[in-house]
Amino acid sequence: MALTVELGVDELADTRFAVSALSETVAALQQLAGHDRQAVHERWLRWARAELADAPLALPLTWPLLFNDTPGWPEFLVPAPAGPGGGIDDDLATLCRTPPESVRANLRRRFGDAPESPAVADLAARPEQGLAELAAELRSAHDRLIAPHWPRIHAVLEADVAYRARRLARGGAAALFAGLHPDLSWRDGRLRLGGDRWREDSAVDRGPGGLVLMPVALGSAYVLIKRRTSTQTTVRYPARGVGALWSVRLGARPSGATVRLLGRARADLLDALRSPASTTDLARGLGVTPSAVGQHLRVLRENGLVAGERHGRSVLYRTTALGAALAGSPYADGETVAEEVRS
């Protein structure tokens, strides 16, 4: 049994990647609620619980939309980003542009004509005002739960997109979709999402144009495809490299040859850059001072092993192909790391 999406050549040509801060916000709330919880995020969960212990989030509309007796959530809650995505402001603006008739139709499919939640019933009665209230709640959740870690999360998402783009260039659409998730395959103009979750075959009422492929760091281990939407149909899939998201040191330590060439501290740092991490995280994980981390990063960058790019108040460091090969990393296509910059 499977969920299928008709995806011919024209729609495939319009298919694109995007990242979404709003998608990560919704995924974070699901992790907190215990839905599709991933053990790899336990460190973040401990932080989030402590963050909310003294000042809980007020989500009178968001919570009943996300967590109720119906499967999934309303499709308008995580719209397809209009562009490459990344910023919460653009995501929320797209959410607020959802046509009122689409909001009402979606709520009827999920909750019937008389929703039990007063907040949901009010959203159906006043979609434009309700969407503004929903956006305010999601903005608060983002600022509390995602924004402190966004450089790290965004780095993972961007690294995933870069890797998928190379895979598409090298192997075509079939290789791209097969590599997104074991349950996904594309053949003869049809995208198929299989797996043991499906008890019957069903089809997606695809939105206009091609698909929007969205890696998710904090989300489910499964692929989630919108069945109906007023925007482009999104395919949310687990981002590559999430296992390294909240830790610095992973796997075996660098080889003796790498250590002899770079020294232990720099070899360990290059190995650690498989995972996005702040200078503080790197210093704690490697047992050196933040200033020493900065000095080592500068040397690695000057020698072409690490590349950096400024994004607002942050500098994102990316292990180059040369650096990844030298470190013997399984992510030889390059990964990104975030360093927080404080003014």
Tab-separated table of C-alpha atoms in Angstrom:
chain	number	residue	atom	x	y	z
A	1	MET	CA	0.000	0.000	0.000
A	2	ALA	CA	1.240	3.508	-0.749
A	3	LEU	CA	0.496	7.196	-1.118
A	4	THR	CA	1.130	8.391	-4.673
A	5	VAL	CA	1.679	11.755	-6.324
A	6	GLU	CA	1.332	12.278	-10.058
A	7	LEU	CA	4.594	13.973	-11.022
A	8	GLY	CA	5.201	14.225	-14.731
A	9	VAL	CA	8.085	15.868	-16.545
A	10	ASP	CA	6.597	19.379	-16.368
A	11	GLU	CA	5.905	19.141	-12.634
A	12	LEU	CA	9.318	17.629	-12.023
A	13	ALA	CA	10.893	20.599	-13.786
A	14	ASP	CA	9.092	22.902	-11.309
A	15	THR	CA	10.090	20.871	-8.250
A	16	ARG	CA	12.441	22.713	-5.895
A	17	PHE	CA	13.987	22.654	-2.431
A	18	ALA	CA	13.216	25.004	0.439
A	19	VAL	CA	13.890	25.223	4.151
A	20	SER	CA	11.335	26.489	6.630
A	21	ALA	CA	11.715	27.922	10.119
A	22	LEU	CA	7.958	27.472	10.571
A	23	SER	CA	8.241	23.787	9.688
A	24	GLU	CA	10.919	23.387	12.372
A	25	THR	CA	8.722	25.248	14.895
A	26	VAL	CA	5.812	22.877	14.322
A	27	ALA	CA	8.196	19.904	14.485
A	28	ALA	CA	9.563	21.197	17.803
A	29	LEU	CA	6.069	21.358	19.282
A	30	GLN	CA	5.458	17.793	18.123
A	31	GLN	CA	8.645	16.639	19.817
A	32	LEU	CA	7.533	18.306	23.055
A	33	ALA	CA	4.135	16.633	22.788
A	34	GLY	CA	5.704	13.216	22.255
A	35	HIS	CA	4.535	12.784	18.648
A	36	ASP	CA	7.103	10.895	16.540
A	37	ARG	CA	9.665	11.780	19.185
A	38	GLN	CA	13.264	11.118	18.167
A	39	ALA	CA	15.819	10.038	20.769
A	40	VAL	CA	18.517	12.042	18.991
A	41	HIS	CA	16.787	15.240	20.151
A	42	GLU	CA	16.795	14.371	23.859
A	43	ARG	CA	19.427	17.009	24.620
A	44	TRP	CA	17.270	19.683	22.965
A	45	LEU	CA	14.173	18.380	24.748
A	46	ARG	CA	15.840	18.767	28.134
A	47	TRP	CA	16.778	22.320	27.260
A	48	ALA	CA	13.263	23.100	25.959
A	49	ARG	CA	11.546	21.725	29.057
A	50	ALA	CA	13.779	23.832	31.284
A	51	GLU	CA	13.158	26.880	29.071
A	52	LEU	CA	9.379	26.475	29.377
A	53	ALA	CA	9.259	25.418	33.025
A	54	ASP	CA	9.073	28.947	34.452
A	55	ALA	CA	7.288	30.610	31.527
A	56	PRO	CA	5.107	28.175	29.533
A	57	LEU	CA	3.995	29.037	26.017
A	58	ALA	CA	0.388	30.118	25.560
A	59	LEU	CA	-0.881	28.304	22.448
A	60	PRO	CA	-4.711	28.276	22.733
A	61	LEU	CA	-5.170	27.990	18.951
A	62	THR	CA	-2.009	26.232	17.782
A	63	TRP	CA	-2.276	23.349	20.239
A	64	PRO	CA	-5.788	22.103	19.303
A	65	LEU	CA	-4.913	22.443	15.611
A	66	LEU	CA	-1.844	20.255	16.046
A	67	PHE	CA	-2.998	17.777	18.665
A	68	ASN	CA	-6.491	16.345	18.431
A	69	ASP	CA	-8.296	13.137	17.557
A	70	THR	CA	-7.725	13.552	13.817
A	71	PRO	CA	-4.554	12.400	12.027
A	72	GLY	CA	-2.146	15.097	10.974
A	73	TRP	CA	-2.896	18.801	11.089
A	74	PRO	CA	-4.532	21.377	8.794
A	75	GLU	CA	-2.532	21.753	5.597
A	76	PHE	CA	-2.391	25.553	5.846
A	77	LEU	CA	-0.404	25.346	9.083
A	78	VAL	CA	2.917	24.766	7.261
A	79	PRO	CA	2.577	26.343	3.800
A	80	ALA	CA	5.144	25.895	1.071
A	81	PRO	CA	7.724	28.704	1.255
A	82	ALA	CA	7.432	31.097	-1.679
A	83	GLY	CA	11.195	30.996	-2.262
A	84	PRO	CA	14.193	29.089	-0.892
A	85	GLY	CA	12.851	29.894	2.559
A	86	GLY	CA	14.611	30.076	5.874
A	87	GLY	CA	13.089	33.076	7.656
A	88	ILE	CA	10.127	32.863	10.002
A	89	ASP	CA	8.729	36.223	8.822
A	90	ASP	CA	8.253	35.029	5.247
A	91	ASP	CA	6.748	31.741	6.419
A	92	LEU	CA	4.203	33.468	8.643
A	93	ALA	CA	3.336	35.973	5.923
A	94	THR	CA	2.555	33.062	3.592
A	95	LEU	CA	0.435	31.462	6.327
A	96	CYS	CA	-1.579	34.662	6.758
A	97	ARG	CA	-2.260	34.815	3.003
A	98	THR	CA	-4.163	31.515	3.063
A	99	PRO	CA	-7.539	32.182	1.399
A	100	PRO	CA	-10.433	32.164	3.917
A	101	GLU	CA	-12.309	29.553	1.890
A	102	SER	CA	-9.258	27.244	2.065
A	103	VAL	CA	-9.079	27.671	5.843
A	104	ARG	CA	-12.765	26.821	6.287
A	105	ALA	CA	-12.645	23.848	3.925
A	106	ASN	CA	-9.584	22.464	5.652
A	107	LEU	CA	-11.078	22.830	9.106
A	108	ARG	CA	-14.298	21.105	7.967
A	109	ARG	CA	-12.299	18.134	6.703
A	110	ARG	CA	-10.421	17.890	9.990
A	111	PHE	CA	-13.034	18.823	12.584
A	112	GLY	CA	-16.443	18.685	10.906
A	113	ASP	CA	-18.960	21.528	10.924
A	114	ALA	CA	-18.838	22.043	14.697
A	115	PRO	CA	-15.277	21.931	16.108
A	116	GLU	CA	-15.112	21.116	19.810
A	117	SER	CA	-12.367	23.656	20.418
A	118	PRO	CA	-13.744	27.211	20.755
A	119	ALA	CA	-10.484	28.587	19.322
A	120	VAL	CA	-10.776	26.401	16.215
A	121	ALA	CA	-14.447	27.330	15.799
A	122	ASP	CA	-13.501	31.003	16.017
A	123	LEU	CA	-10.802	30.502	13.357
A	124	ALA	CA	-13.426	29.012	11.037
A	125	ALA	CA	-15.745	31.942	11.674
A	126	ARG	CA	-13.054	34.634	11.303
A	127	PRO	CA	-10.213	33.187	9.197
A	128	GLU	CA	-8.256	36.381	8.569
A	129	GLN	CA	-8.174	37.454	12.222
A	130	GLY	CA	-7.658	33.873	13.359
A	131	LEU	CA	-4.654	33.403	11.068
A	132	ALA	CA	-3.079	36.557	12.505
A	133	GLU	CA	-3.552	35.169	16.019
A	134	LEU	CA	-2.150	31.805	14.936
A	135	ALA	CA	0.887	33.515	13.403
A	136	ALA	CA	1.522	35.395	16.650
A	137	GLU	CA	1.456	32.150	18.635
A	138	LEU	CA	3.799	30.415	16.197
A	139	ARG	CA	6.145	33.395	16.233
A	140	SER	CA	6.319	33.149	20.041
A	141	ALA	CA	7.029	29.412	19.831
A	142	HIS	CA	9.738	30.003	17.232
A	143	ASP	CA	11.422	32.737	19.245
A	144	ARG	CA	11.499	30.583	22.377
A	145	LEU	CA	12.304	27.160	20.934
A	146	ILE	CA	13.978	27.554	17.523
A	147	ALA	CA	15.656	30.964	17.299
A	148	PRO	CA	18.375	30.203	19.919
A	149	HIS	CA	19.462	27.205	17.822
A	150	TRP	CA	18.550	28.411	14.332
A	151	PRO	CA	22.117	28.864	13.003
A	152	ARG	CA	22.855	25.236	13.889
A	153	ILE	CA	19.557	23.905	12.520
A	154	HIS	CA	19.746	26.052	9.397
A	155	ALA	CA	23.260	24.794	8.747
A	156	VAL	CA	22.051	21.185	8.740
A	157	LEU	CA	19.165	22.030	6.395
A	158	GLU	CA	21.343	23.962	3.953
A	159	ALA	CA	23.948	21.198	3.925
A	160	ASP	CA	21.216	18.671	3.146
A	161	VAL	CA	19.885	20.752	0.244
A	162	ALA	CA	23.388	21.157	-1.198
A	163	TYR	CA	23.955	17.400	-0.995
A	164	ARG	CA	20.593	16.582	-2.629
A	165	ALA	CA	21.252	19.038	-5.445
A	166	ARG	CA	24.524	17.270	-6.215
A	167	ARG	CA	22.782	13.917	-6.102
A	168	LEU	CA	20.167	15.158	-8.571
A	169	ALA	CA	22.885	16.441	-10.903
A	170	ARG	CA	24.754	13.137	-10.787
A	171	GLY	CA	21.935	10.598	-10.829
A	172	GLY	CA	18.722	12.292	-11.938
A	173	ALA	CA	15.285	12.337	-10.341
A	174	ALA	CA	15.141	8.615	-9.566
A	175	ALA	CA	18.371	8.813	-7.560
A	176	LEU	CA	17.227	12.000	-5.839
A	177	PHE	CA	13.956	10.600	-4.530
A	178	ALA	CA	15.394	7.201	-3.648
A	179	GLY	CA	18.037	8.978	-1.587
A	180	LEU	CA	15.561	11.192	0.280
A	181	HIS	CA	14.076	8.258	2.195
A	182	PRO	CA	13.844	4.449	1.825
A	183	ASP	CA	10.045	4.707	1.525
A	184	LEU	CA	10.186	7.065	-1.476
A	185	SER	CA	10.567	6.167	-5.143
A	186	TRP	CA	9.859	7.887	-8.466
A	187	ARG	CA	9.053	6.013	-11.629
A	188	ASP	CA	6.932	6.520	-14.745
A	189	GLY	CA	5.768	9.971	-13.720
A	190	ARG	CA	4.589	8.942	-10.260
A	191	LEU	CA	6.122	9.535	-6.839
A	192	ARG	CA	5.338	6.690	-4.472
A	193	LEU	CA	5.525	6.823	-0.664
A	194	GLY	CA	5.386	3.276	0.660
A	195	GLY	CA	6.036	1.780	4.072
A	196	ASP	CA	4.042	-0.075	6.698
A	197	ARG	CA	2.038	3.015	7.718
A	198	TRP	CA	-0.294	2.703	4.722
A	199	ARG	CA	-3.196	0.260	4.975
A	200	GLU	CA	-4.657	1.232	1.614
A	201	ASP	CA	-3.599	2.986	-1.569
A	202	SER	CA	-4.436	6.673	-1.835
A	203	ALA	CA	-3.488	9.612	-4.031
A	204	VAL	CA	-2.439	13.190	-3.332
A	205	ASP	CA	-4.513	16.040	-4.734
A	206	ARG	CA	-1.369	17.855	-5.814
A	207	GLY	CA	-1.205	21.631	-5.606
A	208	PRO	CA	-0.183	23.861	-8.516
A	209	GLY	CA	3.203	23.330	-10.128
A	210	GLY	CA	5.873	20.994	-8.880
A	211	LEU	CA	6.685	19.777	-5.401
A	212	VAL	CA	8.563	21.636	-2.681
A	213	LEU	CA	11.062	19.309	-1.005
A	214	MET	CA	11.677	20.406	2.593
A	215	PRO	CA	14.301	18.798	4.851
A	216	VAL	CA	13.307	18.773	8.526
A	217	ALA	CA	15.795	18.582	11.381
A	218	LEU	CA	13.515	18.300	14.416
A	219	GLY	CA	10.750	16.314	12.782
A	220	SER	CA	9.549	12.783	12.271
A	221	ALA	CA	11.661	9.951	10.940
A	222	TYR	CA	8.949	9.490	8.292
A	223	VAL	CA	8.184	11.420	5.104
A	224	LEU	CA	5.125	13.678	5.306
A	225	ILE	CA	3.326	14.718	2.109
A	226	LYS	CA	0.373	17.100	2.046
A	227	ARG	CA	-2.709	15.473	0.556
A	228	ARG	CA	-4.339	18.823	-0.299
A	229	THR	CA	-3.082	22.393	-0.259
A	230	SER	CA	-3.742	25.841	-1.699
A	231	THR	CA	0.004	26.309	-2.223
A	232	GLN	CA	2.492	23.886	-3.762
A	233	THR	CA	2.500	20.392	-2.339
A	234	THR	CA	5.277	19.910	0.199
A	235	VAL	CA	7.309	16.784	0.883
A	236	ARG	CA	8.856	17.034	4.363
A	237	TYR	CA	11.630	14.491	4.879
A	238	PRO	CA	14.279	13.855	7.594
A	239	ALA	CA	17.346	15.975	6.978
A	240	ARG	CA	20.666	14.266	6.484
A	241	GLY	CA	23.125	14.622	9.365
A	242	VAL	CA	20.507	15.119	12.118
A	243	GLY	CA	22.261	12.530	14.253
A	244	ALA	CA	25.083	15.017	14.720
A	245	LEU	CA	22.855	18.023	15.423
A	246	TRP	CA	23.212	18.311	19.195
A	247	SER	CA	26.632	16.790	19.706
A	248	VAL	CA	30.150	17.790	18.798
A	249	ARG	CA	32.177	14.579	18.772
A	250	LEU	CA	30.831	11.593	16.872
A	251	GLY	CA	32.234	8.225	15.905
A	252	ALA	CA	35.901	7.325	15.773
A	253	ARG	CA	38.570	9.915	16.304
A	254	PRO	CA	40.646	11.122	13.333
A	255	SER	CA	43.288	8.826	11.907
A	256	GLY	CA	46.908	8.987	12.977
A	257	ALA	CA	47.918	10.453	9.613
A	258	THR	CA	45.490	13.371	10.023
A	259	VAL	CA	46.717	13.979	13.567
A	260	ARG	CA	50.353	13.973	12.450
A	261	LEU	CA	49.567	16.489	9.722
A	262	LEU	CA	47.327	18.889	11.674
A	263	GLY	CA	47.969	18.141	15.325
A	264	ARG	CA	45.437	16.553	17.671
A	265	ALA	CA	43.390	19.698	18.420
A	266	ARG	CA	42.924	20.736	14.792
A	267	ALA	CA	42.272	17.173	13.624
A	268	ASP	CA	39.598	16.785	16.302
A	269	LEU	CA	38.097	20.127	15.341
A	270	LEU	CA	37.963	19.208	11.651
A	271	ASP	CA	36.292	15.923	12.567
A	272	ALA	CA	33.806	17.738	14.829
A	273	LEU	CA	32.776	20.046	11.990
A	274	ARG	CA	30.685	17.232	10.568
A	275	SER	CA	28.136	18.578	13.050
A	276	PRO	CA	26.936	22.203	13.274
A	277	ALA	CA	28.151	23.637	16.557
A	278	SER	CA	28.849	26.946	18.202
A	279	THR	CA	32.321	27.922	19.379
A	280	THR	CA	31.167	27.252	22.927
A	281	ASP	CA	29.958	23.769	22.014
A	282	LEU	CA	33.209	23.004	20.202
A	283	ALA	CA	35.282	24.260	23.117
A	284	ARG	CA	33.287	22.173	25.594
A	285	GLY	CA	33.354	19.052	23.455
A	286	LEU	CA	37.036	19.247	22.583
A	287	GLY	CA	38.282	20.445	25.959
A	288	VAL	CA	39.899	23.668	24.733
A	289	THR	CA	39.122	27.351	25.207
A	290	PRO	CA	36.834	29.287	22.824
A	291	SER	CA	39.774	31.484	21.809
A	292	ALA	CA	41.803	28.387	20.917
A	293	VAL	CA	38.897	27.116	18.819
A	294	GLY	CA	38.883	30.426	16.953
A	295	GLN	CA	42.612	30.220	16.286
A	296	HIS	CA	42.385	26.661	15.010
A	297	LEU	CA	39.420	27.538	12.783
A	298	ARG	CA	41.398	30.369	11.260
A	299	VAL	CA	44.300	28.042	10.406
A	300	LEU	CA	41.946	25.456	8.890
A	301	ARG	CA	40.243	28.136	6.848
A	302	GLU	CA	43.505	29.623	5.580
A	303	ASN	CA	44.511	26.167	4.336
A	304	GLY	CA	41.286	25.502	2.458
A	305	LEU	CA	39.908	22.872	4.839
A	306	VAL	CA	37.017	24.996	6.129
A	307	ALA	CA	35.020	27.757	4.437
A	308	GLY	CA	32.986	30.382	6.270
A	309	GLU	CA	30.057	32.597	5.316
A	310	ARG	CA	28.394	35.315	7.386
A	311	HIS	CA	24.620	35.155	7.922
A	312	GLY	CA	23.526	38.134	10.011
A	313	ARG	CA	25.123	37.778	13.434
A	314	SER	CA	26.477	34.318	12.708
A	315	VAL	CA	29.337	32.856	10.700
A	316	LEU	CA	28.575	29.471	9.142
A	317	TYR	CA	31.634	27.262	8.686
A	318	ARG	CA	31.557	24.563	6.016
A	319	THR	CA	34.032	21.719	5.771
A	320	THR	CA	35.308	21.804	2.204
A	321	ALA	CA	35.609	18.699	0.054
A	322	LEU	CA	39.332	18.714	0.818
A	323	GLY	CA	38.707	18.999	4.550
A	324	ALA	CA	36.082	16.263	4.550
A	325	ALA	CA	38.350	13.927	2.593
A	326	LEU	CA	41.246	14.645	4.910
A	327	ALA	CA	39.128	13.978	7.983
A	328	GLY	CA	37.839	10.729	6.484
A	329	SER	CA	34.292	11.988	7.065
A	330	PRO	CA	31.316	9.961	5.768
A	331	TYR	CA	29.901	13.364	4.754
A	332	ALA	CA	32.527	13.891	2.087
A	333	ASP	CA	30.275	16.269	0.166
A	334	GLY	CA	30.749	18.854	2.906
A	335	GLU	CA	28.791	19.836	5.995
A	336	THR	CA	28.108	23.189	7.582
A	337	VAL	CA	28.823	24.382	11.069
A	338	ALA	CA	27.553	27.474	12.843
A	339	GLU	CA	29.561	29.772	15.055
A	340	GLU	CA	27.585	32.253	17.125
A	341	VAL	CA	28.943	35.780	16.905
A	342	ARG	CA	28.186	38.039	19.822
A	343	SER	CA	28.374	41.805	19.532
